[in-house]
CSV table of C-alpha atoms in Angstrom, one decimal:
chain,number,residue,atom,x,y,z
X,1,MET,CA,0.0,0.0,0.0
X,2,VAL,CA,1.2,3.4,-0.9
X,3,MET,CA,-0.1,6.1,1.5
X,4,ALA,CA,0.1,9.7,0.7
X,5,MET,CA,-0.6,12.3,3.3
X,6,PHE,CA,-2.0,15.2,1.3
X,7,SER,CA,-5.7,16.1,2.1
X,8,ILE,CA,-8.4,17.1,-0.6
X,9,GLN,CA,-22.9,18.7,-6.5
X,10,SER,CA,-25.6,15.3,-5.8
X,11,LEU,CA,-28.9,13.6,-5.3
X,12,PRO,CA,-30.4,12.2,-2.1
X,13,SER,CA,-28.5,9.1,-1.1
X,14,LEU,CA,-28.7,5.8,0.8
X,15,PHE,CA,-27.3,4.9,4.1
X,16,LEU,CA,-26.2,1.3,3.7
X,17,SER,CA,-24.8,-0.8,6.5
X,18,SER,CA,-23.8,-4.1,7.8
X,19,SER,CA,-23.0,-4.8,11.4
X,20,LYS,CA,-20.0,-2.7,12.8
X,21,HIS,CA,-16.7,-1.3,11.8
X,22,THR,CA,-15.9,-1.7,8.3
X,23,SER,CA,-16.4,0.6,10.6
X,24,SER,CA,-20.1,23.5,-11.9
X,25,ARG,CA,-21.7,25.0,-9.3
X,26,SER,CA,-23.6,23.1,-6.7
X,27,LEU,CA,-27.1,23.6,-5.4
X,28,VAL,CA,-27.9,22.2,-1.9
X,29,SER,CA,-31.5,21.0,-1.5
X,30,SER,CA,-33.2,21.6,1.8
X,31,SER,CA,-36.0,19.0,1.1
X,32,LYS,CA,-36.5,15.9,3.2
X,33,PRO,CA,-33.8,13.3,2.3
X,34,GLN,CA,-35.0,10.1,0.6
X,35,ALA,CA,-32.6,8.0,2.7
X,36,CYS,CA,-32.7,4.4,3.6
X,37,PHE,CA,-31.2,3.7,7.0
X,38,SER,CA,-29.9,0.4,8.3
X,39,THR,CA,-31.4,-1.5,11.2
X,40,THR,CA,-28.4,-0.7,13.4
X,41,SER,CA,-27.9,2.6,15.1
X,42,GLN,CA,-24.3,2.9,13.9
X,43,LYS,CA,-23.2,6.0,12.0
X,44,PRO,CA,-21.7,5.6,8.5
X,45,GLU,CA,-17.9,5.6,8.3
X,46,VAL,CA,-17.4,5.8,4.6
X,47,VAL,CA,-19.1,7.9,1.9
X,48,VAL,CA,-19.2,6.0,-1.4
X,49,THR,CA,-19.5,8.3,-4.4
X,50,ARG,CA,-19.7,6.5,-7.7
X,51,GLU,CA,-22.7,6.9,-10.0
X,52,LYS,CA,-26.0,5.8,-8.5
X,53,GLY,CA,-26.3,2.0,-8.8
X,54,LYS,CA,-22.6,1.4,-9.2
X,55,ASN,CA,-21.5,1.4,-5.6
X,56,ALA,CA,-22.7,-2.1,-4.7
X,57,LYS,CA,-19.4,-4.0,-5.1
X,58,LEU,CA,-17.5,-1.5,-2.8
X,59,ILE,CA,-20.3,-1.5,-0.3
X,60,ASP,CA,-20.4,-5.3,-0.2
X,61,ALA,CA,-16.6,-5.5,0.1
X,62,LEU,CA,-16.6,-3.1,3.0
X,63,ALA,CA,-19.5,-4.9,4.7
X,64,LYS,CA,-17.1,-7.9,5.1
X,65,HIS,CA,-15.1,-5.6,7.4
X,66,ASN,CA,-18.2,-4.4,9.1
X,67,VAL,CA,-17.9,-0.9,7.6
X,68,ASN,CA,-21.1,1.1,7.3
X,69,CYS,CA,-21.5,3.2,4.1
X,70,LEU,CA,-23.4,6.3,3.1
X,71,GLU,CA,-24.1,6.4,-0.6
X,72,VAL,CA,-23.7,9.9,-2.1
X,73,PRO,CA,-23.3,9.7,-5.9
X,74,LEU,CA,-21.1,12.7,-7.0
X,75,ILE,CA,-21.1,12.0,-10.7
X,76,LYS,CA,-23.2,10.6,-13.5
X,77,HIS,CA,-22.4,9.5,-17.0
X,78,ALA,CA,-23.8,10.9,-20.2
X,79,PRO,CA,-23.2,10.1,-23.9
X,80,GLY,CA,-20.2,11.7,-25.5
X,81,PRO,CA,-20.1,13.5,-28.9
X,82,ASP,CA,-18.7,10.3,-30.6
X,83,THR,CA,-21.1,7.7,-29.0
X,84,ASP,CA,-23.0,7.1,-32.1
X,85,ARG,CA,-19.9,6.8,-34.2
X,86,LEU,CA,-18.5,3.9,-32.3
X,87,SER,CA,-20.8,1.1,-33.5
X,88,ALA,CA,-20.5,2.2,-37.1
X,89,LEU,CA,-16.7,2.3,-36.8
X,90,LEU,CA,-16.6,-1.2,-35.3
X,91,ARG,CA,-18.7,-2.5,-38.3
X,92,GLU,CA,-16.6,-0.8,-40.9
X,93,SER,CA,-13.0,-1.0,-39.6
X,94,THR,CA,-10.7,-3.4,-37.9
X,95,PHE,CA,-8.0,-2.5,-35.3
X,96,ASP,CA,-5.0,-4.3,-33.9
X,97,TRP,CA,-6.0,-3.1,-30.5
X,98,ILE,CA,-9.0,-1.6,-28.8
X,99,VAL,CA,-7.8,0.1,-25.6
X,100,ILE,CA,-10.3,0.3,-22.7
X,101,THR,CA,-9.3,2.3,-19.6
X,102,SER,CA,-12.3,2.5,-17.3
X,103,PRO,CA,-15.4,0.4,-16.4
X,104,GLU,CA,-17.7,3.0,-18.0
X,105,ALA,CA,-15.7,2.9,-21.2
X,106,ALA,CA,-16.1,-0.9,-21.2
X,107,ILE,CA,-19.8,-0.6,-20.7
X,108,VAL,CA,-20.2,1.9,-23.6
X,109,PHE,CA,-17.9,-0.2,-25.8
X,110,LEU,CA,-19.8,-3.4,-25.2
X,111,GLU,CA,-23.1,-1.8,-26.1
X,112,ALA,CA,-21.7,-0.5,-29.4
X,113,TRP,CA,-19.9,-3.8,-30.1
X,114,LYS,CA,-23.1,-5.7,-29.8
X,115,GLY,CA,-24.8,-3.2,-32.0
X,116,ALA,CA,-22.1,-3.7,-34.6
X,117,GLY,CA,-22.7,-7.4,-34.7
X,118,THR,CA,-20.1,-8.6,-32.3
X,119,PRO,CA,-17.0,-8.4,-34.6
X,120,LYS,CA,-13.8,-10.0,-33.4
X,121,ALA,CA,-11.7,-7.6,-31.4
X,122,GLN,CA,-8.5,-7.7,-29.3
X,123,LEU,CA,-8.6,-5.6,-26.2
X,124,GLY,CA,-5.9,-3.9,-24.2
X,125,VAL,CA,-7.5,-3.3,-20.8
X,126,VAL,CA,-6.0,-1.0,-18.1
X,127,GLY,CA,-6.7,-3.2,-15.1
X,128,ALA,CA,-8.7,-5.9,-13.3
X,129,GLY,CA,-11.6,-3.6,-12.4
X,130,THR,CA,-12.1,-2.7,-16.1
X,131,ALA,CA,-11.6,-6.2,-17.2
X,132,SER,CA,-14.3,-7.5,-14.8
X,133,ILE,CA,-17.0,-5.7,-17.0
X,134,PHE,CA,-16.2,-8.2,-19.8
X,135,HIS,CA,-16.7,-11.3,-17.5
X,136,ASP,CA,-20.4,-11.0,-17.8
X,137,ILE,CA,-20.8,-11.3,-21.5
X,138,PRO,CA,-22.5,-14.5,-22.7
X,139,GLN,CA,-20.2,-17.4,-23.1
X,140,SER,CA,-21.3,-17.8,-26.8
X,141,LEU,CA,-19.7,-14.5,-27.5
X,142,ASN,CA,-16.4,-15.0,-25.6
X,143,HIS,CA,-14.4,-16.2,-28.6
X,144,TYR,CA,-15.2,-12.9,-30.5
X,145,LEU,CA,-13.7,-10.7,-27.8
X,146,GLU,CA,-10.2,-11.3,-26.4
X,147,ILE,CA,-8.4,-9.4,-23.6
X,148,GLY,CA,-5.0,-9.7,-25.0
X,149,PHE,CA,-3.1,-7.3,-22.8
X,150,THR,CA,-3.1,-5.7,-19.4
X,151,PRO,CA,-0.2,-3.5,-18.2
X,152,SER,CA,2.1,-4.2,-15.3
X,153,LYS,CA,0.5,-1.2,-13.5
X,154,ALA,CA,-3.1,-0.2,-14.0
X,155,THR,CA,-2.5,3.4,-15.3
X,156,GLY,CA,-2.9,4.8,-18.8
X,157,LYS,CA,0.7,5.9,-19.0
X,158,VAL,CA,2.0,2.5,-18.3
X,159,LEU,CA,-0.5,0.9,-20.7
X,160,ALA,CA,0.7,3.3,-23.5
X,161,SER,CA,4.3,2.4,-22.7
X,162,GLU,CA,3.9,-1.4,-22.7
X,163,LEU,CA,1.2,-2.2,-25.3
X,164,PRO,CA,2.8,-4.6,-27.7
X,165,LYS,CA,3.0,-4.0,-31.4
X,166,VAL,CA,1.4,-6.5,-33.7
X,167,GLY,CA,3.7,-7.5,-36.6
X,168,SER,CA,6.0,-5.0,-38.3
X,169,LYS,CA,3.4,-2.8,-39.9
X,170,SER,CA,1.9,0.3,-38.4
X,171,CYS,CA,-0.2,-0.8,-35.5
X,172,THR,CA,-3.7,0.6,-35.3
X,173,VAL,CA,-5.5,1.4,-32.0
X,174,LEU,CA,-9.1,2.4,-31.3
X,175,TYR,CA,-9.4,4.3,-28.0
X,176,PRO,CA,-13.0,4.9,-26.9
X,177,ALA,CA,-12.5,7.4,-24.1
X,178,SER,CA,-14.2,9.9,-21.7
X,179,VAL,CA,-14.5,13.5,-22.9
X,180,LYS,CA,-12.5,14.4,-19.8
X,181,ALA,CA,-9.7,11.9,-20.3
X,182,GLY,CA,-6.3,13.4,-20.8
X,183,SER,CA,-4.0,12.8,-23.8
X,184,ASP,CA,-1.5,10.4,-22.1
X,185,ILE,CA,-2.6,7.3,-23.9
X,186,GLU,CA,-2.8,8.6,-27.5
X,187,LYS,CA,0.4,10.7,-27.0
X,188,GLY,CA,2.3,7.8,-25.5
X,189,LEU,CA,1.1,5.3,-28.2
X,190,SER,CA,1.7,7.8,-31.1
X,191,ASP,CA,5.2,8.5,-29.8
X,192,ARG,CA,5.8,4.7,-30.1
X,193,GLY,CA,4.6,4.6,-33.7
X,194,PHE,CA,1.0,3.5,-33.2
X,195,HIS,CA,-1.8,5.0,-35.3
X,196,VAL,CA,-4.5,6.0,-32.7
X,197,THR,CA,-8.2,6.7,-33.3
X,198,ARG,CA,-9.8,8.3,-30.3
X,199,LEU,CA,-13.5,8.6,-29.9
X,200,ASN,CA,-15.0,10.5,-27.0
X,201,THR,CA,-17.8,8.1,-26.3
X,202,TYR,CA,-19.0,9.2,-22.9
X,203,ASN,CA,-18.8,12.1,-20.5
X,204,THR,CA,-18.7,12.3,-16.7
X,205,VAL,CA,-20.6,15.2,-15.1
X,206,ALA,CA,-21.1,16.3,-11.6
X,207,ILE,CA,-24.5,15.8,-9.9
X,208,GLN,CA,-26.0,19.2,-9.4
X,209,GLU,CA,-28.0,18.8,-6.2
X,210,VAL,CA,-27.4,17.2,-2.8
X,211,ASP,CA,-29.8,17.0,0.1
X,212,ALA,CA,-28.8,19.4,2.9
X,213,ILE,CA,-29.3,16.7,5.6
X,214,VAL,CA,-27.4,14.1,3.7
X,215,LEU,CA,-24.6,16.5,2.9
X,216,LYS,CA,-24.2,17.3,6.6
X,217,GLN,CA,-23.9,13.6,7.4
X,218,ALA,CA,-21.4,13.1,4.6
X,219,LEU,CA,-19.2,16.0,5.9
X,220,SER,CA,-19.0,14.4,9.3
X,221,THR,CA,-18.2,10.9,7.9
X,222,PRO,CA,-14.5,10.0,8.4
X,223,VAL,CA,-13.6,8.8,4.9
X,224,VAL,CA,-14.8,9.7,1.4
X,225,ALA,CA,-14.1,7.1,-1.2
X,226,VAL,CA,-13.6,8.4,-4.8
X,227,ALA,CA,-12.9,6.6,-8.0
X,228,SER,CA,-12.1,9.4,-10.5
X,229,PRO,CA,-10.7,13.0,-10.8
X,230,SER,CA,-14.2,14.0,-11.7
X,231,ALA,CA,-15.5,12.8,-8.4
X,232,ILE,CA,-12.8,14.8,-6.7
X,233,ARG,CA,-13.8,17.9,-8.5
X,234,ALA,CA,-17.4,17.4,-7.5
X,235,TRP,CA,-16.5,16.9,-3.9
X,236,ILE,CA,-14.4,20.1,-3.9
X,237,ASN,CA,-17.4,22.0,-5.3
X,238,LEU,CA,-19.5,20.7,-2.5
X,239,ILE,CA,-17.1,21.7,0.3
X,240,SER,CA,-15.6,24.9,-1.1
X,241,ASN,CA,-18.0,27.2,0.7
X,242,LEU,CA,-18.5,25.2,3.9
X,243,GLY,CA,-15.3,26.0,5.8
X,244,ASN,CA,-12.4,23.7,6.5
X,245,TRP,CA,-12.9,20.0,5.8
X,246,ASP,CA,-10.0,17.8,6.8
X,247,ASN,CA,-11.3,14.2,6.9
X,248,SER,CA,-9.8,11.6,4.7
X,249,VAL,CA,-10.1,10.7,1.0
X,250,ALA,CA,-9.5,7.1,-0.1
X,251,CYS,CA,-8.8,7.0,-3.9
X,252,ILE,CA,-9.1,4.0,-6.2
X,253,GLY,CA,-5.6,4.8,-7.6
X,254,GLU,CA,-2.8,7.2,-8.1
X,255,THR,CA,-4.4,9.2,-10.9
X,256,THR,CA,-7.3,10.2,-8.7
X,257,ALA,CA,-5.0,10.8,-5.7
X,258,VAL,CA,-2.8,13.2,-7.8
X,259,ALA,CA,-6.0,15.1,-8.6
X,260,ALA,CA,-6.8,15.3,-4.9
X,261,LYS,CA,-3.3,16.6,-4.1
X,262,LYS,CA,-3.7,19.3,-6.8
X,263,PHE,CA,-6.9,20.5,-5.1
X,264,GLY,CA,-5.0,20.8,-1.8
X,265,LEU,CA,-6.5,17.9,0.1
X,266,LYS,CA,-4.3,16.7,3.0
X,267,ASN,CA,-5.3,13.2,4.0
X,268,VAL,CA,-5.3,11.1,0.9
X,269,TYR,CA,-4.9,7.3,0.8
X,270,TYR,CA,-4.5,5.2,-2.3
X,271,PRO,CA,-3.1,1.8,-3.3
X,272,ALA,CA,0.0,1.2,-5.5
X,273,ASN,CA,-2.2,-0.7,-8.0
X,274,PRO,CA,-5.7,0.5,-8.7
X,275,GLY,CA,-8.6,-1.9,-8.1
X,276,LEU,CA,-11.3,-2.9,-5.7
X,277,GLU,CA,-9.1,-4.9,-3.3
X,278,GLY,CA,-6.4,-2.2,-3.0
X,279,TRP,CA,-9.1,0.5,-2.7
X,280,VAL,CA,-10.7,-1.3,0.2
X,281,ASP,CA,-7.3,-1.6,1.9
X,282,SER,CA,-6.7,2.1,1.5
X,283,ILE,CA,-10.2,2.8,3.0
X,284,LEU,CA,-9.4,0.6,6.0
X,285,GLU,CA,-6.0,2.3,6.5
X,286,ALA,CA,-7.8,5.7,6.4
X,287,LEU,CA,-10.3,4.5,9.0
X,288,ARG,CA,-7.5,3.1,11.3
X,289,ALA,CA,-5.7,6.5,11.1
X,290,HIS,CA,-8.9,8.2,12.0
X,291,ASP,CA,-9.4,5.9,15.0
X,292,ARG,CA,-5.9,6.6,16.2
X,293,LEU,CA,-6.4,10.3,15.9
X,294,GLN,CA,-9.7,10.1,17.9
X,295,LYS,CA,-7.9,8.2,20.7
X,296,VAL,CA,-5.3,11.0,20.9
X,297,ILE,CA,-8.0,13.6,21.0
């Protein structure tokens, strides 16, 4: 585990729990929160912030450590300007590699790939979390889609530096990406002689409202778990006018942690290798640090 000590709007959310101790501009709504509380009286210890409906795996993993979670989605996904082009391009062209760098990119790609008639494709996938999206495709389609490469470290820069070339000809890469994704992948691959076609197939946008009562609870929760720089930006927007907030942020990986550092957050934890298991470890480390501090106080 690599721990960095540098500390870092939304719809009504859910308070989800097990038994004990696993544990833009924003508008704040003052309406009654539509929250679902656990049958225990324990307070939440971790705020989970992925898009609504996509926090279950993290909540379940933390439940095994008796950690109670408060679900406050900070982001949602929307179609990108090139969404409709992806299926047509998959029908009309072939690529040596299709590079997939996030779970949402994988979801969008799979929908377009099925719409294109499930052509054969070789994937370069950034890490285990992204690869897991492909585990659910029907077995009858498995032989059309091959995960041919994952990098030694689950980051875009490492993927771009390690993706193998196919043959001696100019190697072609299709890169379905987020509108907000940086240029590390296409630049890194282009510098190595790959011919890269990037399509901005989805966008990540901040949720614009958060219930005032839910927000108050989230602000007092020891750890906020974030999975993207977009979620960091959304959280910063939420807390920017609310005085000093110095609880912990547990990031899914280094890229998100670097974004947190740039925003001036002080207590940031992240794993050396992005993924659910390392993310859970970072959250637990942040909770242990919080518990130690409370004992001192």
